[in-house]
Structures are given as structure tokens and as C-alpha cells.
Short mmCIF file of C-alpha atoms in Angstrom, two decimals:
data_model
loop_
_atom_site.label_atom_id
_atom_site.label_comp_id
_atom_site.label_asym_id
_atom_site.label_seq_id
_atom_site.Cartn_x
_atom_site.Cartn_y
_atom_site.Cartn_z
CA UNK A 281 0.00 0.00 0.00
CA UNK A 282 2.12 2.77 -0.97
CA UNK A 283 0.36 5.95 1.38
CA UNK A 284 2.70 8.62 -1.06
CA UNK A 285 2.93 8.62 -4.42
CA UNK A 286 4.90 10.63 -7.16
CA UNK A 287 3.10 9.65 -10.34
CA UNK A 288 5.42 10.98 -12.38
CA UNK A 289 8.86 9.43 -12.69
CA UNK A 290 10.53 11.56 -15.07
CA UNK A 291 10.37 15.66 -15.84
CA UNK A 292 12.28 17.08 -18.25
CA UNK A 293 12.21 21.27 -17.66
CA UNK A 294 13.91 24.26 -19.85
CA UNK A 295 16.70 25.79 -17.92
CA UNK A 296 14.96 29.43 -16.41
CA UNK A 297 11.78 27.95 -16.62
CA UNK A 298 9.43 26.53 -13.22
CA UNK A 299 10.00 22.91 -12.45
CA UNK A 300 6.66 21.65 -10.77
CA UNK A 301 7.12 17.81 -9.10
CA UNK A 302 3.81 16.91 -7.65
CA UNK A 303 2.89 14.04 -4.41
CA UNK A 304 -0.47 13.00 -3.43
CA UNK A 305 -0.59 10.92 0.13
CA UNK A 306 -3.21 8.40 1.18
CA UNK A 307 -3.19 8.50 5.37
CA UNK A 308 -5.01 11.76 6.48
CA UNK A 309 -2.81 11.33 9.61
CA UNK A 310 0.23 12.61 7.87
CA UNK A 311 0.79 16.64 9.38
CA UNK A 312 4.53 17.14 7.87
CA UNK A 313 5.12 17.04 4.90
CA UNK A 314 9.03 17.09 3.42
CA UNK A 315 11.18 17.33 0.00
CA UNK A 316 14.46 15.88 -0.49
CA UNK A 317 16.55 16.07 -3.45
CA UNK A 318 19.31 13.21 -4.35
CA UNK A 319 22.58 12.68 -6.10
CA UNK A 320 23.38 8.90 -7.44
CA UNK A 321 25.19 7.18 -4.99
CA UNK A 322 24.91 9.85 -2.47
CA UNK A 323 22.18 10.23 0.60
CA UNK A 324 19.99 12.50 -0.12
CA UNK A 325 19.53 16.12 1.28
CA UNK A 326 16.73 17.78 2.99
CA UNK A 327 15.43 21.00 0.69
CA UNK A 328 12.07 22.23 2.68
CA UNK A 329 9.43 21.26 4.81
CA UNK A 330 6.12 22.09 5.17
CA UNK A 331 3.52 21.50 8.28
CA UNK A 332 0.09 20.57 7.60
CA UNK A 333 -0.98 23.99 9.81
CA UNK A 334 0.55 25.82 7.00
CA UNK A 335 -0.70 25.42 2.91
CA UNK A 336 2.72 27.28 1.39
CA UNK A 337 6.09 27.61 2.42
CA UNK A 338 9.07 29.47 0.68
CA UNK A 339 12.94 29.16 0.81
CA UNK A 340 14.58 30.93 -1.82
CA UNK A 341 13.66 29.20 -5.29
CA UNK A 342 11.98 26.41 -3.27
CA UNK A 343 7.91 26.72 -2.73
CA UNK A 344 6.27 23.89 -1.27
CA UNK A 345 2.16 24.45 -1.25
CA UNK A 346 0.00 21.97 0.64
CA UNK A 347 -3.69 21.07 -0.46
CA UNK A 348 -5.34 19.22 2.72
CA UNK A 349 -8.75 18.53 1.28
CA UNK A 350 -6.93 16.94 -2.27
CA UNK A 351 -4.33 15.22 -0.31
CA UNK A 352 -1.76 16.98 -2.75
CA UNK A 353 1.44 18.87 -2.14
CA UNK A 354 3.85 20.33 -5.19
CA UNK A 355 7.21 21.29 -5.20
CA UNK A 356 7.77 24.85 -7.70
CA UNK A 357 11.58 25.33 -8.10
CA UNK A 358 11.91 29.05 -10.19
CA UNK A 359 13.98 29.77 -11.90
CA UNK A 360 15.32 26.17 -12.74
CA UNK A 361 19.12 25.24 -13.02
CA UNK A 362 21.53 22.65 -14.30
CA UNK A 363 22.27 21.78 -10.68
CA UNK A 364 18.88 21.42 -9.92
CA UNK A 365 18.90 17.97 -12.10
CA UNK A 366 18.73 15.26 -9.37
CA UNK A 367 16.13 12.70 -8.27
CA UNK A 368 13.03 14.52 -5.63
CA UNK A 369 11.32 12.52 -2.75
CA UNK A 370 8.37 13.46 -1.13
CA UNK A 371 8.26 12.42 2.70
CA UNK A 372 5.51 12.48 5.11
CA UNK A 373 5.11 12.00 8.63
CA UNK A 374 2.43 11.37 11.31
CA UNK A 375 2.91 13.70 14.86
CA UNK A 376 3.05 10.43 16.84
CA UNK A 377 5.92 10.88 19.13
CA UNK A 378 8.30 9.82 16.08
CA UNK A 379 9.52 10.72 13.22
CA UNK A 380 8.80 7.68 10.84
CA UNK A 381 8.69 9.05 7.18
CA UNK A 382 7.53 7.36 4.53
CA UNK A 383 8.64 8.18 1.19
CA UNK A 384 7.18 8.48 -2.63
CA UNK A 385 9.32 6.78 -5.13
CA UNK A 386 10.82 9.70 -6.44
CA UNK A 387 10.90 12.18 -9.19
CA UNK A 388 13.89 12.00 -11.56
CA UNK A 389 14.17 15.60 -12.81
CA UNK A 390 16.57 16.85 -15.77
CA UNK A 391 16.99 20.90 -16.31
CA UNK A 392 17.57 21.12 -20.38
CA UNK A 393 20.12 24.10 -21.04
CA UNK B 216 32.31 19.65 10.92
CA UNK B 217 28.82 17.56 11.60
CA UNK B 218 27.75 15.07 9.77
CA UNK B 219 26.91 11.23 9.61
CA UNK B 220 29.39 8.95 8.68
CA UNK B 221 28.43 5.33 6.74
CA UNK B 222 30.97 2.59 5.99
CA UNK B 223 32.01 0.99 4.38
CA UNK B 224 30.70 2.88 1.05
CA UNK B 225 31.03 -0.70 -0.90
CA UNK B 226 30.62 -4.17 0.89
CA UNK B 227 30.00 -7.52 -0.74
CA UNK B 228 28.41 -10.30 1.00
CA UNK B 229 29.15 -14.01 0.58
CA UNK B 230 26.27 -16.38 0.80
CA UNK B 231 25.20 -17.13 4.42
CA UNK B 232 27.68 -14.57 6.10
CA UNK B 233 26.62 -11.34 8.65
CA UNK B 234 28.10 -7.94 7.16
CA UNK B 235 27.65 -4.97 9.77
CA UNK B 236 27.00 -1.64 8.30
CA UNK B 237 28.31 1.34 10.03
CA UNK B 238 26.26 4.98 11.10
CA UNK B 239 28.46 7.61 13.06
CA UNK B 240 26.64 11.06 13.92
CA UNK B 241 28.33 14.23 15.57
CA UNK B 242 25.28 16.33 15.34
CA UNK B 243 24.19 15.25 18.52
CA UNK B 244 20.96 13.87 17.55
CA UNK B 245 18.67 11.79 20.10
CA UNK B 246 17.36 9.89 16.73
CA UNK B 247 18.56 7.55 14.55
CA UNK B 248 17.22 5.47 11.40
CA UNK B 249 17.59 2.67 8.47
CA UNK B 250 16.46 3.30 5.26
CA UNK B 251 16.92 0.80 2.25
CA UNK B 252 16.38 2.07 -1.35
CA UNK B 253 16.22 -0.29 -4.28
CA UNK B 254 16.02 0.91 -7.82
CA UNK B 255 12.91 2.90 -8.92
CA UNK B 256 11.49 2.96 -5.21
CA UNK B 257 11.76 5.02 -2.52
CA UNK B 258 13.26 4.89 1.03
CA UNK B 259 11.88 2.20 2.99
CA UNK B 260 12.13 2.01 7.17
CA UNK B 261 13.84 -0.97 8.62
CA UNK B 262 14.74 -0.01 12.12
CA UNK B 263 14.41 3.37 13.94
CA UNK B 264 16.00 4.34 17.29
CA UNK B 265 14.87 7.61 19.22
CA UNK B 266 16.78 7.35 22.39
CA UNK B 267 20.03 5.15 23.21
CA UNK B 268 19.66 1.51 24.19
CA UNK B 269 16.11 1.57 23.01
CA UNK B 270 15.19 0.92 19.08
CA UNK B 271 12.26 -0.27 17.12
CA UNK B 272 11.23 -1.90 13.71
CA UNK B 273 10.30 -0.23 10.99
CA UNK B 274 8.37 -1.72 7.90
CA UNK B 275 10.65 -4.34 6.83
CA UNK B 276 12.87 -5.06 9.69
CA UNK B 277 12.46 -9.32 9.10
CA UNK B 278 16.89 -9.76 8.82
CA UNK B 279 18.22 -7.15 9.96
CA UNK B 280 19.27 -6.53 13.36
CA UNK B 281 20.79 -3.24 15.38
CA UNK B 282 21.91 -2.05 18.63
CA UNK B 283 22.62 1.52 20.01
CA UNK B 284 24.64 1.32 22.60
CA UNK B 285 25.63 4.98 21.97
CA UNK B 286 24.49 8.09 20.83
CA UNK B 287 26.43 8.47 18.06
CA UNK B 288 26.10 4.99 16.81
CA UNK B 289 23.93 3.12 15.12
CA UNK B 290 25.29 0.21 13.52
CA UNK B 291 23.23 -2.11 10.90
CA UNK B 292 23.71 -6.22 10.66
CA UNK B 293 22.20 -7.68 7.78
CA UNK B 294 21.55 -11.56 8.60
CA UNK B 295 21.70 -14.24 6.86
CA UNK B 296 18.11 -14.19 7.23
CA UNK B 297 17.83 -11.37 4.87
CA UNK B 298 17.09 -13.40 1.62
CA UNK B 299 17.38 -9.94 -0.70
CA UNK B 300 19.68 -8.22 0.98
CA UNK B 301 21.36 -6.22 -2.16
CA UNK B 302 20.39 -3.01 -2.01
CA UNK B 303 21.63 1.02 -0.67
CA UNK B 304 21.48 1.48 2.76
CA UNK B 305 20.87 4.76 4.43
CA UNK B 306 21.47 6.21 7.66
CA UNK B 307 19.74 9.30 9.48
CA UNK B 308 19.37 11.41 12.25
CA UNK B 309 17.31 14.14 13.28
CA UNK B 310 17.37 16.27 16.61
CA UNK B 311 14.67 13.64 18.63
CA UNK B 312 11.47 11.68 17.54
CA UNK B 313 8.16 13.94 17.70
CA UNK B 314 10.07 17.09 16.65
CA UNK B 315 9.03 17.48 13.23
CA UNK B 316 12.77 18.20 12.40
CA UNK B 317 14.32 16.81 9.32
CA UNK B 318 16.15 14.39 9.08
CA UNK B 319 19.30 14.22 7.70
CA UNK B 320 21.18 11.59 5.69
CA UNK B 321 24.64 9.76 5.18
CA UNK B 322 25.78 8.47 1.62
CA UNK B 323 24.77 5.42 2.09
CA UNK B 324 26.44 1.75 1.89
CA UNK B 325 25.97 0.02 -1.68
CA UNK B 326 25.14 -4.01 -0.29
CA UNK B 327 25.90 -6.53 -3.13
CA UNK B 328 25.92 -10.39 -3.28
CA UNK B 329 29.33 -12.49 -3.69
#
């Protein structure tokens, strides 16, 4: 039963242009909500976060938004950039005294120049 | 400079032999976790720790085994047990469990059958 799910395997954006990787969830327990972008053969690293109190946050040419009712979150990167090519997880997490995430399978995206 | 620490980065495993996977943290995190990725999934939980000396399974925990005997340690054994064991392990750590910190990840260990 996979509870988050990136539909989308591949995305292949114009460098300069928006790079929107989308992640719907199943459990309505989830209330954080996290991206994380990843190298091959390296772990991967933590870009933003977003809690379920909150339906948009912002760091730099990261914006996460958060859509309760659809059980939908996006990631908008703006303006994209080479470096920005890398693999994207969503990751959720219930508020149950732990931090258990549970991941999507990942977005590979590719920034065209 | 903080960080978490996997080795080794490459380990082979003969058939029916224990190999012990290494996590070192100086971030001084309370938490610590395994994560297994295999091609075209995502992460998946085998064992979680939030506190030292105390640990718990994650979603596929059947062959592995861990300890945490100290904060800055979590080390993985993959059994014999573990039928499929070729895969990337990855380690994290976040601050402490409930937090709604990130977490934050090694480079992983690349697991592969002799």
C-alpha cells in the first residue's frame, strides 16, 4: 500500500523555466510534509518542509504548497538550473511521538540548457 | 564539521555470512534510522531508534538486526536471514522523535551479493 505517491517518474524542464514535481498521500494522519533532493550514490539532502498547519512555504527558489482537502502537495523550483537535475522525494510524517517518514518513489528531474 | 558517517561505502556479501554496516553522527541527535532504497522505489524504514539503548522496527525489519549502545552509533547487521539483501542502505538522524525536524542523511552503503 504505498500511502505517497509521485506519479510521475521523469520531468524534463527548460533551464529558467518553473520545475513543478507533484505528491499525493493516502493517510489523512500525515501533518509534515518534506522534499528531499538526491545525487546517485549519495544520501539525499533535505530542501524544505512544510507543516500541515501551513498550505505554502518558501525558501529561496523552493515553494512547497500543501492542499489538505486533495491530499496533494507540489514542489515549484523558479527559476530552474543545471544543478537542480537530481532525483526529488516526497516524505511524510504522522505527529506520533516519532519521526517515521515514509517516502514516494521519487521524481527524476533533468533541467535542459 | 557535523555530519553522519556510513561505511564501508562498498561491501560484498558471501552467501550465508553477517556484514555490519556502520552509522556515526556528531550532530548530537537523540534519533537515529535505516532506510533501504532499491532501484525505482523510494526509502523504505527498517529499524528506527529515538533514544540510546532503546530501538524499534520499521516496515521491513524481518533480517536485519541493530543495537545503540551509543548516541552516536547506530550500527546495521544484515543476517543471513535477509534473503534480498542487495540493495543502498541509508542512515539518518534528526534532533529527537516527535520534533518534526528533518532528518538528515549519510551516503549510504551500496550491499551486493558475492
Amino acid at each position: 500500500d504505498q500511502q505517497v505517491k509521485q506519479n510521475s517518474p521523469s520531468l524534463s524542464v527548460q533551464e529558467g523555466r518553473i520545475s513543478i514535481l507533484n505528491c499525493d498521500y493516502t493517510n489523512s494522519m500525515f501533518d509534515y510534509f518534506l522534499w528531499y533532493k538526491k545525487y546517485p550514490a549519495e544520501g539525499p539532502t533535505f530542501l524544505i518542509s512544510i507543516s500541515s498547519i501551513k498550505d505554502k512555504n518558501e525558501d529561496g527558489r523552493f515553494t512547497v504548497f500543501l492542499n489538505k482537502s486533495a491530499k496533494h502537495l507540489s514542489l515549484h523550483i523558479v527559476p530552474s538550473q543545471p544543478g537542480d537535475s537530481a532525483v526529488y522525494f516526497c516524505a511524510a510524517s504522522e505527529f506520533r511521538g516519532n519521526e517515521k517518514l515514509t517516502f514516494g518513489t521519487g521524481t527524476r528531474l533533468t533541467i535542459i540548457p | 564539521d557535523g555530519g553522519i558517517t556510513q561505511s564501508p561505502k562498498y561491501l560484498f556479501r558471501k552467501e550465508g555470512q553477517n556484514v555490519t554496516l556502520s552509522c556515526e553522527q556528531n550532530l548530537n541527535h537523540d534519533a537515529m534510522y535505516w532506510y533501504r532504497q532499491d532501484p525505482g522505489q523510494g526509502l523504505r524504514l527498517i529499524y528506527y531508534s529515538q533514544i540510546v539503548n532503546d530501538f524499534q522496527k520499521g516496515d521491513i525489519a524481518e533480517g536485519y538486526s541493530v543495537s545503540r549502545e551509543k548516541k552516536e552509533s547506530f550500527p546495521l547487521t544484515v543476517t543471513s536471514a535477509q534473503k534480498n539483501p542487495t540493495a543502498f542502505y541509508l542512515c539518518a538522524s534528526s534532533i529527537r522523535g516527535g520534533s518534526n525536524q528533518p532528518q538528515h542523511f549519510g551516503d549510504g552503503t551500496r550491499l551486493s551479493i558475492l
